[in-house]
Short mmCIF file of C-alpha atoms in Angstrom, two decimals:
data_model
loop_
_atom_site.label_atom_id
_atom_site.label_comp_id
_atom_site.label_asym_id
_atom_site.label_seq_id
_atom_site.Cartn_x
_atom_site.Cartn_y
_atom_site.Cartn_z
CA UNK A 1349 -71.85 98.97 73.52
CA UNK A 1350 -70.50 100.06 76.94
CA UNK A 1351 -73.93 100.99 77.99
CA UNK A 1352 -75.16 97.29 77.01
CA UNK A 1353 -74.94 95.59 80.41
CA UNK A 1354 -75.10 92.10 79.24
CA UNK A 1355 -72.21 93.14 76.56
CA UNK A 1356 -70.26 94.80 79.47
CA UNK A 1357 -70.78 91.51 81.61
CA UNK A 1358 -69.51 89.17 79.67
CA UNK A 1359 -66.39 91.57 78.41
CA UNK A 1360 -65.46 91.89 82.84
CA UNK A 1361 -65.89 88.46 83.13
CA UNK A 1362 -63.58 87.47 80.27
CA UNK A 1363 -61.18 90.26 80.97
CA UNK A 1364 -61.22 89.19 85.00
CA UNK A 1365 -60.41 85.24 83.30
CA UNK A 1366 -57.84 86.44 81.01
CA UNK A 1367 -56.09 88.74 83.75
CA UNK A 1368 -56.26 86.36 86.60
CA UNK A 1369 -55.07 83.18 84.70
CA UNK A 1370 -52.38 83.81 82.77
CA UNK A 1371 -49.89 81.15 81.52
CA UNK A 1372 -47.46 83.73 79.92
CA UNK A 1373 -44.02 84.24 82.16
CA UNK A 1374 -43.61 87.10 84.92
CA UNK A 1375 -41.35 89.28 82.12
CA UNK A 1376 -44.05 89.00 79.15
CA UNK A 1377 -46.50 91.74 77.74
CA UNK A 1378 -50.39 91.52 77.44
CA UNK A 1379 -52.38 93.26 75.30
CA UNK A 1380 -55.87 92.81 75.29
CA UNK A 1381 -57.79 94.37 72.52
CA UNK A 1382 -61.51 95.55 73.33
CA UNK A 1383 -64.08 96.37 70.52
CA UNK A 1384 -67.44 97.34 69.71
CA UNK A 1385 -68.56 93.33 69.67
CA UNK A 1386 -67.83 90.44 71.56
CA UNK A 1387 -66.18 89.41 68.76
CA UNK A 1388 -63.57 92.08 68.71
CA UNK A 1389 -62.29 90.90 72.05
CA UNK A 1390 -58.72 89.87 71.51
CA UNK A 1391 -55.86 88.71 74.25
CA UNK A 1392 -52.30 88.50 73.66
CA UNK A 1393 -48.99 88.32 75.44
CA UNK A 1394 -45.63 87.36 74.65
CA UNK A 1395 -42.15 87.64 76.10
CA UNK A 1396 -39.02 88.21 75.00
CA UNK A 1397 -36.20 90.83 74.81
CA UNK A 1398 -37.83 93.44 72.67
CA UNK A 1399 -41.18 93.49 74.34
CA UNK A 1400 -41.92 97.12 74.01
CA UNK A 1401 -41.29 96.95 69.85
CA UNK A 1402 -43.64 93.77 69.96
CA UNK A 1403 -46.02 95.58 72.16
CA UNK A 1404 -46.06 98.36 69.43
CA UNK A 1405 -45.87 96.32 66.69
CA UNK A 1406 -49.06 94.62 67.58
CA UNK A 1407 -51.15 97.40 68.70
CA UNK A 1408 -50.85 99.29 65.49
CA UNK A 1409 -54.34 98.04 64.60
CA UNK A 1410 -55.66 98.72 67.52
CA UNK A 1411 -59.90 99.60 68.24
CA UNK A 1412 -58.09 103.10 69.05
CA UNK A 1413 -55.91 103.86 66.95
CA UNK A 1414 -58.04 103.10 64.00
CA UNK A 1415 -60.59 106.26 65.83
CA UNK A 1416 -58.13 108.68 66.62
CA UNK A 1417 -57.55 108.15 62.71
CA UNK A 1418 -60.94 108.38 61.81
CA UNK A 1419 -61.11 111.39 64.19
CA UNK A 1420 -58.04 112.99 62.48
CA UNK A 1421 -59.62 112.54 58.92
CA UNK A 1422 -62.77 113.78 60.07
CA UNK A 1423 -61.10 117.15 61.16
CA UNK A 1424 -59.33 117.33 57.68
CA UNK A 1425 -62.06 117.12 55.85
CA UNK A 1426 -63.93 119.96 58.13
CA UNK A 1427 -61.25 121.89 57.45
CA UNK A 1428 -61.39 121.43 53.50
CA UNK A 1429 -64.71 122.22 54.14
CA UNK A 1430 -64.67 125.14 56.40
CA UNK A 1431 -61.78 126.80 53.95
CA UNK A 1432 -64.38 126.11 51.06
CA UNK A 1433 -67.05 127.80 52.74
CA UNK A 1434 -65.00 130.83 53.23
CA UNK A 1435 -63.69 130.78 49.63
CA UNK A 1436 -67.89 130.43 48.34
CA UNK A 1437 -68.24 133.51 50.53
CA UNK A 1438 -65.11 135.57 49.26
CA UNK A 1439 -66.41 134.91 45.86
CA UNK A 1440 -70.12 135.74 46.76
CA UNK A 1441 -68.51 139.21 48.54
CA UNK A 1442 -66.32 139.95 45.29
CA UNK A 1443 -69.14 139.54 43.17
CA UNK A 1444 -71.70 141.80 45.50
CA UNK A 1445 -69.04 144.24 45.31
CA UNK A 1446 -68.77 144.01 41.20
CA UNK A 1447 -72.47 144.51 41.15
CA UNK A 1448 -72.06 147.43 43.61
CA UNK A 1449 -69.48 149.08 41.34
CA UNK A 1450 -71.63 148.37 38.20
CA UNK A 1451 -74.66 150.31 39.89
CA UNK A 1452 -72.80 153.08 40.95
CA UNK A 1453 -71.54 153.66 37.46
CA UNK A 1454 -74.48 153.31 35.95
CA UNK A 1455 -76.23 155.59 38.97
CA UNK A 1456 -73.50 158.53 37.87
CA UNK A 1457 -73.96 157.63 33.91
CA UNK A 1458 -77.46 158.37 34.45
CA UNK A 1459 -76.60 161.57 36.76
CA UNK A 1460 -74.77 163.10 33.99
CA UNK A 1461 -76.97 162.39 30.79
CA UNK A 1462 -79.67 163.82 32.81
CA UNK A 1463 -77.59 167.04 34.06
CA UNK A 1464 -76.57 167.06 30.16
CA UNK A 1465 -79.99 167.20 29.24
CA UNK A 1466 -81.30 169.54 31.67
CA UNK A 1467 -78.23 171.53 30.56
CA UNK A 1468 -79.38 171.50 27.18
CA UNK A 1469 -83.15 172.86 28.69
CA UNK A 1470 -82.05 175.42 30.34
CA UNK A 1471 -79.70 176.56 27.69
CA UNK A 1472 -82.54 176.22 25.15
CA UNK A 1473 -85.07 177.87 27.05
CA UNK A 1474 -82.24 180.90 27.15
CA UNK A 1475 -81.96 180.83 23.55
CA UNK A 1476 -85.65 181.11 23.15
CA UNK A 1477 -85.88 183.36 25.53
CA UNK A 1478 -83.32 185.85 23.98
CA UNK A 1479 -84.90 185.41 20.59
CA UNK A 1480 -88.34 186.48 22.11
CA UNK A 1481 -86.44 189.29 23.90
CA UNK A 1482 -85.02 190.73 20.20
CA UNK A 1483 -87.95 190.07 18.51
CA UNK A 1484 -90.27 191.99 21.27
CA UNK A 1485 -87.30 195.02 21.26
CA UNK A 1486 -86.92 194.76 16.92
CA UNK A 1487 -91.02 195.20 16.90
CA UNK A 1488 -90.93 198.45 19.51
CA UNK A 1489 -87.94 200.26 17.57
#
């Protein structure tokens, strides 16, 4: 709304009124509340002893305090969300790594049955081999 030159106007003309003609005493407090409509603009003032307390006492709903609370929830709830991100990607990680594992066993599984069976081949072959040889030698003596 600050950008809104007719808004900003009329807020700098009633803030130069309320500034310039004030019927409170010399020791009193002012607080003038500015807002995102005309109709947020607020003025008030008292005096007294415990003007500070008052002072605080009324600004606790103040335009900026109720943003700097807003701003403060917003950054809790990226934070929530940031440390839930990172927890999705720990699990995502954990289970890449599970899958990773599972391959590699079942990569070295399948290593060994096939060294097994080429094991088996090789000794087979031997076998055969050797019972050609004996036959071949019982046939020449």
């Amino acid at each position: 709304m600050k950008d809104d030159p007719e808004y900003r106007a009329k807020i700098m003309s009633a803030l130069q009124r309320d500034l310039t003609s004030s019927f409170a005493p010399l020791k009193a407090s002012l607080l003038i509340t500015v807002g995102a409509t005309e109709k947020d603009y607020r003025g008030d003032s008292w005096s007294g002893p415990n003007n500070d307390s008052e002072f605080f006492a009324r600004s606790q709903d103040s335009f900026f305090k109720k943003t700097s609370g807003q701003k403060d929830r917003n950054k809790e709830l990226l934070e929530e969300y940031l440390e839930k991100r990172a927890q999705a990607k720990r699990r995502q990680q954990e289970l890449l790594d599970e899958k990773a594992v599972k391959a590699e066993q079942e990569r070295s599984r399948l290593a060994k049955a096939w060294n097994s069976e080429r094991q088996m081949a090789a000794a087979s072959n031997a076998y055969d081999a050797n019972v050609m040889t004996e036959t071949a030698i019982d046939g020449i003596i």
